[in-house]
One Martini backbone bead per residue (centre of mass of N, CA, C, O) as a GRO file, in nm:
protein
  175
    1UNK     BB    1   2.595   0.262   2.032
    2UNK     BB    2   2.577   0.058   1.794
    3UNK     BB    3   2.601  -0.196   1.974
    4UNK     BB    4   2.340  -0.148   2.138
    5UNK     BB    5   2.152  -0.147   1.897
    6UNK     BB    6   2.219  -0.436   1.809
    7UNK     BB    7   2.130  -0.570   2.074
    8UNK     BB    8   1.837  -0.475   2.059
    9UNK     BB    9   1.761  -0.614   1.794
   10UNK     BB   10   1.821  -0.899   1.899
   11UNK     BB   11   1.627  -0.894   2.146
   12UNK     BB   12   1.368  -0.822   1.957
   13UNK     BB   13   1.379  -0.966   1.679
   14UNK     BB   14   1.475  -0.745   1.454
   15UNK     BB   15   1.513  -0.563   1.188
   16UNK     BB   16   1.623  -0.283   1.047
   17UNK     BB   17   1.365  -0.225   0.885
   18UNK     BB   18   1.159  -0.261   1.112
   19UNK     BB   19   1.278  -0.047   1.296
   20UNK     BB   20   1.259   0.196   1.106
   21UNK     BB   21   0.951   0.179   1.068
   22UNK     BB   22   0.872   0.200   1.377
   23UNK     BB   23   1.028   0.500   1.411
   24UNK     BB   24   1.031   0.675   1.136
   25UNK     BB   25   1.281   0.599   0.950
   26UNK     BB   26   1.523   0.554   0.751
   27UNK     BB   27   1.688   0.273   0.661
   28UNK     BB   28   1.967   0.405   0.608
   29UNK     BB   29   2.012   0.523   0.889
   30UNK     BB   30   2.049   0.257   1.039
   31UNK     BB   31   2.281   0.150   0.869
   32UNK     BB   32   2.481   0.386   0.927
   33UNK     BB   33   2.488   0.355   1.234
   34UNK     BB   34   2.582   0.054   1.245
   35UNK     BB   35   2.848   0.121   1.065
   36UNK     BB   36   2.957   0.424   1.173
   37UNK     BB   37   2.900   0.673   0.987
   38UNK     BB   38   2.675   0.752   1.188
   39UNK     BB   39   2.501   0.939   1.424
   40UNK     BB   40   2.262   0.965   1.638
   41UNK     BB   41   1.999   1.160   1.680
   42UNK     BB   42   1.756   1.302   1.855
   43UNK     BB   43   1.511   1.190   1.693
   44UNK     BB   44   1.596   0.899   1.694
   45UNK     BB   45   1.598   0.857   2.003
   46UNK     BB   46   1.313   0.958   2.062
   47UNK     BB   47   1.161   0.754   1.882
   48UNK     BB   48   1.270   0.503   2.026
   49UNK     BB   49   1.160   0.570   2.317
   50UNK     BB   50   0.861   0.589   2.232
   51UNK     BB   51   0.834   0.298   2.103
   52UNK     BB   52   1.037   0.195   2.356
   53UNK     BB   53   0.966   0.233   2.687
   54UNK     BB   54   1.138  -0.018   2.813
   55UNK     BB   55   1.382   0.134   2.746
   56UNK     BB   56   1.695   0.224   2.858
   57UNK     BB   57   1.844   0.528   2.823
   58UNK     BB   58   2.111   0.489   2.975
   59UNK     BB   59   2.205   0.242   2.821
   60UNK     BB   60   2.196   0.364   2.536
   61UNK     BB   61   2.398   0.610   2.593
   62UNK     BB   62   2.625   0.465   2.814
   63UNK     BB   63   2.594   0.142   2.913
   64UNK     BB   64   2.436   0.167   3.177
   65UNK     BB   65   2.290  -0.094   3.293
   66UNK     BB   66   1.997  -0.198   3.170
   67UNK     BB   67   1.808  -0.239   2.894
   68UNK     BB   68   1.573  -0.258   3.090
   69UNK     BB   69   1.390  -0.112   3.338
   70UNK     BB   70   1.286  -0.394   3.409
   71UNK     BB   71   1.318  -0.727   3.501
   72UNK     BB   72   1.049  -0.830   3.360
   73UNK     BB   73   1.168  -0.722   3.106
   74UNK     BB   74   1.187  -0.892   2.808
   75UNK     BB   75   1.227  -0.994   2.490
   76UNK     BB   76   0.961  -1.173   2.487
   77UNK     BB   77   0.742  -0.999   2.621
   78UNK     BB   78   0.718  -0.752   2.430
   79UNK     BB   79   0.656  -0.920   2.178
   80UNK     BB   80   0.391  -1.046   2.282
   81UNK     BB   81   0.241  -0.783   2.339
   82UNK     BB   82   0.243  -0.672   2.046
   83UNK     BB   83   0.085  -0.904   1.918
   84UNK     BB   84  -0.173  -0.875   2.083
   85UNK     BB   85  -0.233  -0.578   2.002
   86UNK     BB   86  -0.271  -0.622   1.702
   87UNK     BB   87  -0.537  -0.807   1.728
   88UNK     BB   88  -0.706  -0.629   1.929
   89UNK     BB   89  -0.723  -0.363   1.731
   90UNK     BB   90  -0.910  -0.501   1.556
   91UNK     BB   91  -1.190  -0.495   1.396
   92UNK     BB   92  -1.514  -0.612   1.396
   93UNK     BB   93  -1.675  -0.681   1.097
   94UNK     BB   94  -1.952  -0.818   1.240
   95UNK     BB   95  -2.010  -0.727   1.551
   96UNK     BB   96  -1.899  -1.004   1.675
   97UNK     BB   97  -1.829  -1.262   1.841
   98UNK     BB   98  -1.714  -1.589   1.817
   99UNK     BB   99  -1.925  -1.718   2.026
  100UNK     BB  100  -2.147  -1.600   1.867
  101UNK     BB  101  -2.389  -1.644   1.665
  102UNK     BB  102  -2.496  -1.507   1.368
  103UNK     BB  103  -2.750  -1.706   1.386
  104UNK     BB  104  -3.016  -1.804   1.498
  105UNK     BB  105  -3.161  -2.112   1.523
  106UNK     BB  106  -3.448  -2.032   1.409
  107UNK     BB  107  -3.289  -1.896   1.137
  108UNK     BB  108  -3.088  -2.101   1.007
  109UNK     BB  109  -3.343  -2.278   0.874
  110UNK     BB  110  -3.531  -2.230   0.626
  111UNK     BB  111  -3.801  -2.302   0.481
  112UNK     BB  112  -3.920  -2.381   0.170
  113UNK     BB  113  -4.185  -2.220   0.185
  114UNK     BB  114  -4.061  -1.941   0.238
  115UNK     BB  115  -3.887  -1.925  -0.028
  116UNK     BB  116  -4.119  -1.977  -0.238
  117UNK     BB  117  -4.285  -1.704  -0.171
  118UNK     BB  118  -4.053  -1.560  -0.303
  119UNK     BB  119  -3.997  -1.351  -0.540
  120UNK     BB  120  -3.819  -1.289  -0.798
  121UNK     BB  121  -3.595  -1.086  -0.923
  122UNK     BB  122  -3.565  -0.824  -1.137
  123UNK     BB  123  -3.365  -0.758  -1.415
  124UNK     BB  124  -3.204  -0.459  -1.535
  125UNK     BB  125  -3.074  -0.368  -1.860
  126UNK     BB  126  -2.909  -0.112  -2.002
  127UNK     BB  127  -2.913  -0.021  -2.347
  128UNK     BB  128  -2.683   0.133  -2.561
  129UNK     BB  129  -2.668   0.290  -2.848
  130UNK     BB  130  -2.469   0.335  -3.098
  131UNK     BB  131  -2.312   0.561  -3.275
  132UNK     BB  132  -2.264   0.677  -3.573
  133UNK     BB  133  -1.955   0.720  -3.742
  134UNK     BB  134  -2.009   0.886  -4.003
  135UNK     BB  135  -2.130   1.150  -3.854
  136UNK     BB  136  -1.890   1.253  -3.687
  137UNK     BB  137  -1.707   1.384  -3.900
  138UNK     BB  138  -1.921   1.582  -4.009
  139UNK     BB  139  -1.976   1.727  -3.740
  140UNK     BB  140  -1.687   1.827  -3.691
  141UNK     BB  141  -1.662   1.990  -3.948
  142UNK     BB  142  -1.906   2.178  -3.901
  143UNK     BB  143  -1.815   2.285  -3.619
  144UNK     BB  144  -1.545   2.409  -3.715
  145UNK     BB  145  -1.674   2.611  -3.923
  146UNK     BB  146  -1.865   2.783  -3.741
  147UNK     BB  147  -1.621   2.918  -3.544
  148UNK     BB  148  -1.435   2.950  -3.803
  149UNK     BB  149  -1.213   3.004  -4.028
  150UNK     BB  150  -1.115   2.915  -4.344
  151UNK     BB  151  -0.847   2.688  -4.419
  152UNK     BB  152  -0.636   2.574  -4.630
  153UNK     BB  153  -0.556   2.234  -4.705
  154UNK     BB  154  -0.292   2.056  -4.784
  155UNK     BB  155  -0.172   1.797  -4.940
  156UNK     BB  156  -0.022   1.506  -4.799
  157UNK     BB  157   0.284   1.315  -4.830
  158UNK     BB  158   0.485   1.059  -4.813
  159UNK     BB  159   0.843   1.050  -4.840
  160UNK     BB  160   0.931   0.848  -4.594
  161UNK     BB  161   1.009   0.502  -4.497
  162UNK     BB  162   1.103   0.337  -4.189
  163UNK     BB  163   1.223   0.007  -4.101
  164UNK     BB  164   1.270  -0.157  -3.796
  165UNK     BB  165   1.451  -0.425  -3.681
  166UNK     BB  166   1.543  -0.654  -3.424
  167UNK     BB  167   1.843  -0.709  -3.573
  168UNK     BB  168   1.933  -0.391  -3.668
  169UNK     BB  169   1.783  -0.347  -3.917
  170UNK     BB  170   1.685  -0.172  -4.228
  171UNK     BB  171   1.418  -0.009  -4.421
  172UNK     BB  172   1.385   0.201  -4.713
  173UNK     BB  173   1.124   0.424  -4.825
  174UNK     BB  174   1.092   0.606  -5.137
  175UNK     BB  175   1.076   0.822  -5.419
   0.00000   0.00000   0.00000
């Protein structure tokens, strides 16, 4: 079956990764099946037949018959149909077809008198004053004291400082 899967990928002109993404399986699964390490499971085959309805299931499973269900279905025709569906399914972001103009001709060029009569908009920018930093520490100290009991904090000093350099050396400073 892995030979038929490889033939199908060649006929559809898609890569293993594209195929795996299109049927919703892990890319490694397709790679393992094509390499002969694993055999395709029920879900793999079902997803493949759902995604590619023109594929002949009998050919895929047994190798008998033709690759596609009808003689009219060829490798180029399904590919062209999928590409057309891709662009047809996109929404029109402007709500108009490309043939109709976006602005009627009467409104296409407004006269200068019309635009001159429109007053310019005023812009307002709110500026917030920064809080003074000196009062923040005092406020935090006072707030901490109000809700808890006071514990004495002893003064700490650095005992040793080590600087590591990018060449692998270091320098140590201590008392």
